Amino acid sequence: MPLTDTQTLIIILAVAFGTMITRFLPFLLFPKTKKTPEIISCLGKTLPAAMMGLLVVYCLKDISAVNPPYGIPELISVSAVVILHILKRNALLSIAGGTAVYMLLVQHVF
Amino acid sequence: MAPGKKELNKALKAAFVNTIPVLTGFSALGTAYGILMRTKGYGVLWSVLFSAVAFCGSMQFVAVTLLTVAFDPVQAFLLSVMVNARHLFYGVSVLEKYKDLGRMKAFLIYTLCDETFSIVCGVEPPDCNPEYFYFFVSALNYLYWVAGTFLGGMLGGLIAFNTEGLDFALTALFVVLLLEQLKSQENRLPALIGIASAAAGILLFGRNNPVIPAMVIILAVLIGGKKKLCP
């Protein structure tokens, strides 16, 4: 533990405070007592799908096209999730199946 | 009106089923975090305290570095605002859903993470007051993360089961929820905008940047296309 107890506690609080600003700010800026501007309502409707797309891309951002295993485990596993989901429409099955394929690939194949 | 026990049970059950992938992913990542903290000399009390108070997944991994260099709380604060900036968009997305939550509201905002946001916005609540469902999803995900950290801090390197790749459950969860979004016509264009903006942000600014460039691109395109997207 390179920092003292008090210093560690202050770092924890600083990180928590920074994080909570990002979580609480929208609710402080647009309280329910005031009418939410139209542009914000529009963003509220379109942002979920956009951020879901962003999250998927960011989950896969560390794969490399030039170094082994060239993102092949990710490509196969994400395809498995998509195919399972289109065929069976069962979220848990798609996720469990894809994760099992991925673990098998990174632990035993690549 | 006091909620009926039956209604609460229904909400809890649905929340549990929908958060099983998060349970899997958070157990793996939380444990990894607890172990990492231990190797830097921070025992289970510190890692659990960090998870319970700050509850910010990826930022906590970044913060491990902050705990091992010279004491700099201002940098810690600024870095966590930047790394967590995406939460701003989650808040805007759930403004309407969380409008009338009453006493639960502060807790739900406090624990609004990537996974909770995706489930609240991507899953149809069961046949009960949707607010109970949101509450249980938030509470369970919070619990999984804190418990995972505790497990890692306690067990350290004692885990025999090879968990490499288990955190792919979270990637798979986001992929499934993205597919669900794509089912309805009006979400397809925003989803494509999100994917393209994230890819552009990574290509232009490198993969190690926080998501801010991608967020700016998303915001610009969504606002620019407002007439088409929100007729």
Tab-separated table of C-alpha atoms in Angstrom:
chain	number	residue	atom	x	y	z
A	1	MET	CA	0.000	0.000	0.000
A	2	PRO	CA	2.012	2.989	-1.226
A	3	LEU	CA	-0.493	5.589	0.034
A	4	THR	CA	-1.545	6.185	3.630
A	5	ASP	CA	-5.045	5.172	4.776
A	6	THR	CA	-6.299	8.755	4.653
A	7	GLN	CA	-4.840	9.325	1.188
A	8	THR	CA	-6.434	6.110	-0.097
A	9	LEU	CA	-9.786	7.159	1.309
A	10	ILE	CA	-9.503	10.574	-0.369
A	11	ILE	CA	-8.702	8.913	-3.738
A	12	ILE	CA	-11.768	6.660	-3.352
A	13	LEU	CA	-13.960	9.675	-2.609
A	14	ALA	CA	-12.471	11.675	-5.504
A	15	VAL	CA	-13.188	8.831	-7.955
A	16	ALA	CA	-16.688	8.353	-6.516
A	17	PHE	CA	-17.408	12.089	-6.724
A	18	GLY	CA	-16.223	12.287	-10.358
A	19	THR	CA	-18.295	9.225	-11.266
A	20	MET	CA	-21.414	10.484	-9.517
A	21	ILE	CA	-21.251	13.839	-11.302
A	22	THR	CA	-21.561	11.933	-14.593
A	23	ARG	CA	-24.503	9.913	-13.241
A	24	PHE	CA	-26.466	12.680	-11.497
A	25	LEU	CA	-25.853	15.632	-13.837
A	26	PRO	CA	-28.616	14.844	-16.390
A	27	PHE	CA	-31.169	14.563	-13.588
A	28	LEU	CA	-30.014	17.844	-12.021
A	29	LEU	CA	-30.083	19.658	-15.374
A	30	PHE	CA	-33.501	18.325	-16.390
A	31	PRO	CA	-35.604	17.900	-13.231
A	32	LYS	CA	-39.049	16.425	-13.688
A	33	THR	CA	-40.695	19.640	-12.519
A	34	LYS	CA	-39.426	21.403	-15.628
A	35	LYS	CA	-40.458	20.413	-19.110
A	36	THR	CA	-37.597	18.556	-20.788
A	37	PRO	CA	-36.453	20.323	-23.997
A	38	GLU	CA	-37.546	18.578	-27.171
A	39	ILE	CA	-33.993	17.879	-28.291
A	40	ILE	CA	-33.253	16.080	-25.005
A	41	SER	CA	-36.386	13.925	-25.353
A	42	CYS	CA	-35.265	13.046	-28.864
A	43	LEU	CA	-31.814	12.106	-27.560
A	44	GLY	CA	-33.484	10.064	-24.819
A	45	LYS	CA	-35.164	8.000	-27.525
A	46	THR	CA	-32.214	7.599	-29.881
A	47	LEU	CA	-29.268	7.348	-27.462
A	48	PRO	CA	-30.047	3.867	-26.043
A	49	ALA	CA	-29.629	2.137	-29.415
A	50	ALA	CA	-26.601	4.301	-30.289
A	51	MET	CA	-24.887	3.595	-26.942
A	52	MET	CA	-25.613	-0.135	-27.244
A	53	GLY	CA	-23.775	-0.050	-30.570
A	54	LEU	CA	-20.933	1.888	-28.959
A	55	LEU	CA	-20.653	-0.576	-26.067
A	56	VAL	CA	-20.335	-3.532	-28.428
A	57	VAL	CA	-17.600	-1.787	-30.425
A	58	TYR	CA	-15.742	-0.808	-27.249
A	59	CYS	CA	-15.898	-4.365	-25.919
A	60	LEU	CA	-14.093	-5.465	-29.071
A	61	LYS	CA	-11.656	-2.566	-29.351
A	62	ASP	CA	-8.595	-4.433	-28.105
A	63	ILE	CA	-8.553	-7.056	-30.827
A	64	SER	CA	-5.714	-6.769	-33.300
A	65	ALA	CA	-5.921	-7.457	-37.012
A	66	VAL	CA	-2.153	-7.791	-37.399
A	67	ASN	CA	-1.185	-9.867	-34.360
A	68	PRO	CA	-2.317	-13.427	-33.558
A	69	PRO	CA	-5.018	-14.510	-32.936
A	70	TYR	CA	-6.246	-11.669	-35.207
A	71	GLY	CA	-9.559	-11.331	-33.395
A	72	ILE	CA	-10.657	-14.748	-34.635
A	73	PRO	CA	-11.979	-15.930	-31.213
A	74	GLU	CA	-14.063	-12.750	-30.948
A	75	LEU	CA	-15.333	-13.049	-34.527
A	76	ILE	CA	-16.398	-16.671	-34.034
A	77	SER	CA	-17.968	-16.072	-30.612
A	78	VAL	CA	-19.891	-12.947	-31.587
A	79	SER	CA	-21.163	-14.808	-34.672
A	80	ALA	CA	-22.240	-17.664	-32.399
A	81	VAL	CA	-24.185	-15.213	-30.221
A	82	VAL	CA	-25.880	-13.643	-33.244
A	83	ILE	CA	-26.774	-16.956	-34.909
A	84	LEU	CA	-28.053	-18.508	-31.669
A	85	HIS	CA	-30.097	-15.419	-30.970
A	86	ILE	CA	-31.677	-15.282	-34.416
A	87	LEU	CA	-32.506	-19.000	-34.289
A	88	LYS	CA	-33.695	-19.358	-30.684
A	89	ARG	CA	-34.510	-15.820	-29.470
A	90	ASN	CA	-33.436	-16.830	-25.979
A	91	ALA	CA	-31.097	-14.191	-24.509
A	92	LEU	CA	-29.559	-16.402	-21.829
A	93	LEU	CA	-28.934	-19.243	-24.256
A	94	SER	CA	-27.239	-16.913	-26.758
A	95	ILE	CA	-25.032	-15.370	-24.069
A	96	ALA	CA	-24.119	-18.673	-22.401
A	97	GLY	CA	-23.429	-20.322	-25.749
A	98	GLY	CA	-21.252	-17.471	-26.998
A	99	THR	CA	-19.327	-17.269	-23.724
A	100	ALA	CA	-18.705	-21.030	-23.683
A	101	VAL	CA	-17.394	-20.890	-27.267
A	102	TYR	CA	-15.143	-17.945	-26.385
A	103	MET	CA	-13.716	-19.602	-23.269
A	104	LEU	CA	-13.047	-22.801	-25.186
A	105	LEU	CA	-11.266	-20.851	-27.935
A	106	VAL	CA	-9.041	-18.655	-25.731
A	107	GLN	CA	-8.210	-21.434	-23.281
A	108	HIS	CA	-7.659	-24.388	-25.585
A	109	VAL	CA	-7.373	-23.336	-29.215
A	110	PHE	CA	-5.573	-19.997	-29.475
B	1	MET	CA	-49.979	2.062	-2.211
B	2	ALA	CA	-47.785	-0.626	-0.709
B	3	PRO	CA	-46.501	-3.044	-3.320
B	4	GLY	CA	-47.973	-6.532	-3.158
B	5	LYS	CA	-45.596	-9.345	-2.290
B	6	LYS	CA	-46.545	-11.168	-5.459
B	7	GLU	CA	-45.669	-8.181	-7.602
B	8	LEU	CA	-42.287	-7.774	-5.903
B	9	ASN	CA	-41.534	-11.472	-6.397
B	10	LYS	CA	-42.359	-11.223	-10.060
B	11	ALA	CA	-40.106	-8.188	-10.485
B	12	LEU	CA	-37.250	-9.829	-8.571
B	13	LYS	CA	-37.504	-13.033	-10.562
B	14	ALA	CA	-37.475	-11.203	-13.891
B	15	ALA	CA	-34.580	-9.017	-12.729
B	16	PHE	CA	-32.590	-12.065	-11.650
B	17	VAL	CA	-33.103	-13.925	-14.934
B	18	ASN	CA	-32.103	-10.862	-16.933
B	19	THR	CA	-29.006	-10.174	-14.829
B	20	ILE	CA	-27.534	-13.706	-14.904
B	21	PRO	CA	-25.029	-12.646	-17.617
B	22	VAL	CA	-24.028	-9.706	-15.419
B	23	LEU	CA	-23.615	-12.068	-12.463
B	24	THR	CA	-21.253	-14.141	-14.605
B	25	GLY	CA	-19.266	-11.203	-15.953
B	26	PHE	CA	-19.073	-9.289	-12.681
B	27	SER	CA	-18.010	-12.377	-10.732
B	28	ALA	CA	-15.086	-12.803	-13.107
B	29	LEU	CA	-14.138	-9.117	-13.336
B	30	GLY	CA	-14.860	-8.306	-9.668
B	31	THR	CA	-12.700	-11.216	-8.594
B	32	ALA	CA	-9.938	-10.088	-10.937
B	33	TYR	CA	-10.180	-6.606	-9.435
B	34	GLY	CA	-9.980	-7.898	-5.846
B	35	ILE	CA	-6.920	-9.973	-6.746
B	36	LEU	CA	-5.248	-7.057	-8.543
B	37	MET	CA	-5.802	-4.767	-5.539
B	38	ARG	CA	-4.267	-7.422	-3.303
B	39	THR	CA	-1.130	-7.618	-5.388
B	40	LYS	CA	-0.733	-3.844	-4.898
B	41	GLY	CA	-1.017	-4.225	-1.132
B	42	TYR	CA	-4.684	-3.268	-0.743
B	43	GLY	CA	-6.593	-5.881	1.258
B	44	VAL	CA	-10.172	-6.993	0.866
B	45	LEU	CA	-11.542	-4.136	2.996
B	46	TRP	CA	-10.110	-1.523	0.644
B	47	SER	CA	-11.227	-3.209	-2.574
B	48	VAL	CA	-14.755	-3.790	-1.254
B	49	LEU	CA	-14.934	-0.205	0.020
B	50	PHE	CA	-13.845	1.073	-3.395
B	51	SER	CA	-16.456	-1.054	-5.184
B	52	ALA	CA	-19.259	-0.147	-2.770
B	53	VAL	CA	-18.573	3.607	-2.727
B	54	ALA	CA	-17.418	4.369	-6.272
B	55	PHE	CA	-19.056	1.423	-8.156
B	56	CYS	CA	-17.501	2.197	-11.515
B	57	GLY	CA	-16.047	-1.009	-13.002
B	58	SER	CA	-13.499	-0.051	-15.612
B	59	MET	CA	-12.584	3.179	-13.794
B	60	GLN	CA	-11.691	1.152	-10.713
B	61	PHE	CA	-9.106	-0.720	-12.766
B	62	VAL	CA	-7.716	2.632	-13.928
B	63	ALA	CA	-7.733	3.799	-10.309
B	64	VAL	CA	-5.462	0.934	-9.245
B	65	THR	CA	-2.730	2.894	-11.008
B	66	LEU	CA	-3.722	6.046	-9.129
B	67	LEU	CA	-3.255	4.191	-5.853
B	68	THR	CA	0.290	3.205	-6.703
B	69	VAL	CA	1.705	6.572	-7.807
B	70	ALA	CA	2.105	9.918	-6.028
B	71	PHE	CA	-1.055	11.093	-4.228
B	72	ASP	CA	-3.093	13.225	-6.666
B	73	PRO	CA	-6.843	13.427	-5.886
B	74	VAL	CA	-7.513	16.171	-8.474
B	75	GLN	CA	-6.185	13.961	-11.254
B	76	ALA	CA	-8.256	11.073	-9.885
B	77	PHE	CA	-11.374	13.224	-9.979
B	78	LEU	CA	-10.819	14.568	-13.507
B	79	LEU	CA	-9.908	11.159	-14.878
B	80	SER	CA	-13.042	9.559	-13.487
B	81	VAL	CA	-15.243	12.298	-14.984
B	82	MET	CA	-13.649	11.617	-18.388
B	83	VAL	CA	-13.660	7.830	-18.228
B	84	ASN	CA	-17.266	7.834	-17.013
B	85	ALA	CA	-18.592	10.567	-19.307
B	86	ARG	CA	-20.769	7.992	-21.106
B	87	HIS	CA	-23.019	7.917	-18.025
B	88	LEU	CA	-24.284	11.364	-19.058
B	89	PHE	CA	-25.944	9.707	-22.049
B	90	TYR	CA	-27.379	6.928	-19.894
B	91	GLY	CA	-28.960	9.518	-17.620
B	92	VAL	CA	-30.535	11.304	-20.574
B	93	SER	CA	-31.830	7.938	-21.849
B	94	VAL	CA	-33.588	7.033	-18.592
B	95	LEU	CA	-34.833	10.515	-17.582
B	96	GLU	CA	-38.344	9.528	-18.605
B	97	LYS	CA	-38.273	5.999	-17.126
B	98	TYR	CA	-36.876	7.169	-13.766
B	99	LYS	CA	-39.136	10.226	-13.530
B	100	ASP	CA	-41.502	9.089	-10.786
B	101	LEU	CA	-39.307	6.805	-8.766
B	102	GLY	CA	-39.582	8.643	-5.440
B	103	ARG	CA	-37.306	7.340	-2.709
B	104	MET	CA	-35.571	4.762	-4.906
B	105	LYS	CA	-34.457	7.372	-7.419
B	106	ALA	CA	-31.161	8.439	-5.816
B	107	PHE	CA	-30.060	4.805	-5.421
B	108	LEU	CA	-30.931	3.978	-9.025
B	109	ILE	CA	-28.963	6.946	-10.320
B	110	TYR	CA	-26.038	6.143	-7.998
B	111	THR	CA	-25.798	2.623	-9.438
B	112	LEU	CA	-26.479	3.401	-13.119
B	113	CYS	CA	-23.714	1.401	-14.854
B	114	ASP	CA	-23.336	0.137	-18.460
B	115	GLU	CA	-25.054	-3.160	-17.714
B	116	THR	CA	-27.961	-1.706	-15.730
B	117	PHE	CA	-28.539	0.927	-18.406
B	118	SER	CA	-28.583	-1.688	-21.179
B	119	ILE	CA	-31.061	-3.925	-19.387
B	120	VAL	CA	-33.359	-1.094	-18.279
B	121	CYS	CA	-33.411	0.305	-21.828
B	122	GLY	CA	-33.306	-2.990	-23.698
B	123	VAL	CA	-35.571	-5.387	-21.835
B	124	GLU	CA	-39.332	-5.230	-21.628
B	125	PRO	CA	-40.245	-5.202	-17.883
B	126	PRO	CA	-42.493	-8.046	-16.717
B	127	ASP	CA	-46.171	-7.591	-15.996
B	128	CYS	CA	-45.709	-5.531	-12.823
B	129	ASN	CA	-44.817	-1.990	-11.848
B	130	PRO	CA	-41.714	-1.455	-14.060
B	131	GLU	CA	-40.069	0.563	-11.298
B	132	TYR	CA	-39.670	-2.528	-9.115
B	133	PHE	CA	-37.986	-4.261	-12.007
B	134	TYR	CA	-35.566	-1.319	-12.472
B	135	PHE	CA	-34.857	-1.340	-8.755
B	136	PHE	CA	-34.021	-5.045	-8.578
B	137	VAL	CA	-31.860	-4.914	-11.728
B	138	SER	CA	-29.853	-2.052	-10.196
B	139	ALA	CA	-29.603	-3.644	-6.754
B	140	LEU	CA	-28.591	-7.082	-8.070
B	141	ASN	CA	-25.923	-5.693	-10.403
B	142	TYR	CA	-24.512	-3.597	-7.546
B	143	LEU	CA	-24.481	-6.636	-5.285
B	144	TYR	CA	-22.740	-8.828	-7.882
B	145	TRP	CA	-19.926	-6.318	-8.287
B	146	VAL	CA	-19.349	-5.798	-4.567
B	147	ALA	CA	-19.602	-9.539	-3.868
B	148	GLY	CA	-17.229	-10.357	-6.743
B	149	THR	CA	-14.694	-7.900	-5.356
B	150	PHE	CA	-15.055	-9.463	-1.910
B	151	LEU	CA	-14.476	-12.914	-3.360
B	152	GLY	CA	-11.317	-11.797	-5.185
B	153	GLY	CA	-10.003	-9.965	-2.155
B	154	MET	CA	-10.580	-12.977	0.082
B	155	LEU	CA	-9.468	-15.792	-2.187
B	156	GLY	CA	-6.621	-14.011	-3.936
B	157	GLY	CA	-4.893	-16.441	-6.237
B	158	LEU	CA	-6.529	-19.529	-4.754
B	159	ILE	CA	-9.093	-19.986	-7.513
B	160	ALA	CA	-8.402	-23.227	-9.357
B	161	PHE	CA	-11.090	-22.860	-12.033
B	162	ASN	CA	-9.720	-21.248	-15.185
B	163	THR	CA	-11.928	-18.202	-15.673
B	164	GLU	CA	-10.109	-16.767	-18.702
B	165	GLY	CA	-12.697	-15.482	-21.142
B	166	LEU	CA	-15.607	-15.559	-18.684
B	167	ASP	CA	-15.967	-11.786	-18.926
B	168	PHE	CA	-17.042	-12.290	-22.553
B	169	ALA	CA	-20.519	-12.751	-20.990
B	170	LEU	CA	-20.760	-8.939	-20.824
B	171	THR	CA	-19.812	-8.517	-24.501
B	172	ALA	CA	-22.400	-11.170	-25.373
B	173	LEU	CA	-25.004	-9.368	-23.247
B	174	PHE	CA	-24.416	-6.111	-25.147
B	175	VAL	CA	-24.542	-7.947	-28.492
B	176	VAL	CA	-27.894	-9.547	-27.573
B	177	LEU	CA	-29.359	-6.254	-26.359
B	178	LEU	CA	-28.146	-4.564	-29.534
B	179	LEU	CA	-29.908	-7.269	-31.584
B	180	GLU	CA	-33.072	-6.630	-29.568
B	181	GLN	CA	-32.796	-2.903	-30.331
B	182	LEU	CA	-32.419	-3.700	-34.027
B	183	LYS	CA	-35.757	-5.512	-34.011
B	184	SER	CA	-37.655	-2.255	-34.122
B	185	GLN	CA	-37.260	-0.183	-37.246
B	186	GLU	CA	-36.823	3.178	-35.533
B	187	ASN	CA	-33.768	2.020	-33.563
B	188	ARG	CA	-31.795	0.749	-36.543
B	189	LEU	CA	-30.387	4.058	-37.696
B	190	PRO	CA	-29.343	5.219	-34.169
B	191	ALA	CA	-27.669	1.828	-33.572
B	192	LEU	CA	-25.707	2.133	-36.822
B	193	ILE	CA	-24.730	5.697	-35.880
B	194	GLY	CA	-23.447	4.413	-32.530
B	195	ILE	CA	-21.393	1.632	-34.124
B	196	ALA	CA	-19.936	3.900	-36.819
B	197	SER	CA	-19.152	6.715	-34.360
B	198	ALA	CA	-17.424	4.360	-31.943
B	199	ALA	CA	-15.358	2.877	-34.762
B	200	ALA	CA	-14.493	6.377	-36.029
B	201	GLY	CA	-13.549	7.510	-32.504
B	202	ILE	CA	-11.190	4.550	-32.113
B	203	LEU	CA	-9.661	4.916	-35.594
B	204	LEU	CA	-9.127	8.674	-35.238
B	205	PHE	CA	-8.110	8.946	-31.591
B	206	GLY	CA	-6.716	5.514	-30.745
B	207	ARG	CA	-8.145	2.650	-28.776
B	208	ASN	CA	-6.932	3.915	-25.421
B	209	ASN	CA	-8.915	7.133	-25.421
B	210	PRO	CA	-11.937	7.337	-23.149
B	211	VAL	CA	-15.169	7.261	-25.144
B	212	ILE	CA	-15.443	11.067	-25.336
B	213	PRO	CA	-14.579	11.531	-29.066
B	214	ALA	CA	-17.099	8.823	-29.992
B	215	MET	CA	-19.714	10.497	-27.774
B	216	VAL	CA	-19.154	13.866	-29.453
B	217	ILE	CA	-19.589	12.279	-32.894
B	218	ILE	CA	-22.770	10.479	-31.787
B	219	LEU	CA	-24.193	13.683	-30.328
B	220	ALA	CA	-23.396	15.718	-33.452
B	221	VAL	CA	-24.955	13.144	-35.798
B	222	LEU	CA	-28.059	12.575	-33.660
B	223	ILE	CA	-28.698	16.286	-33.253
B	224	GLY	CA	-27.934	16.916	-36.930
B	225	GLY	CA	-30.368	14.165	-37.929
B	226	LYS	CA	-33.027	15.122	-35.402
B	227	LYS	CA	-35.656	15.859	-38.062
B	228	LYS	CA	-35.278	12.410	-39.565
B	229	LEU	CA	-34.800	10.539	-36.274
B	230	CYS	CA	-37.556	12.201	-34.215
B	231	PRO	CA	-40.204	13.327	-36.683
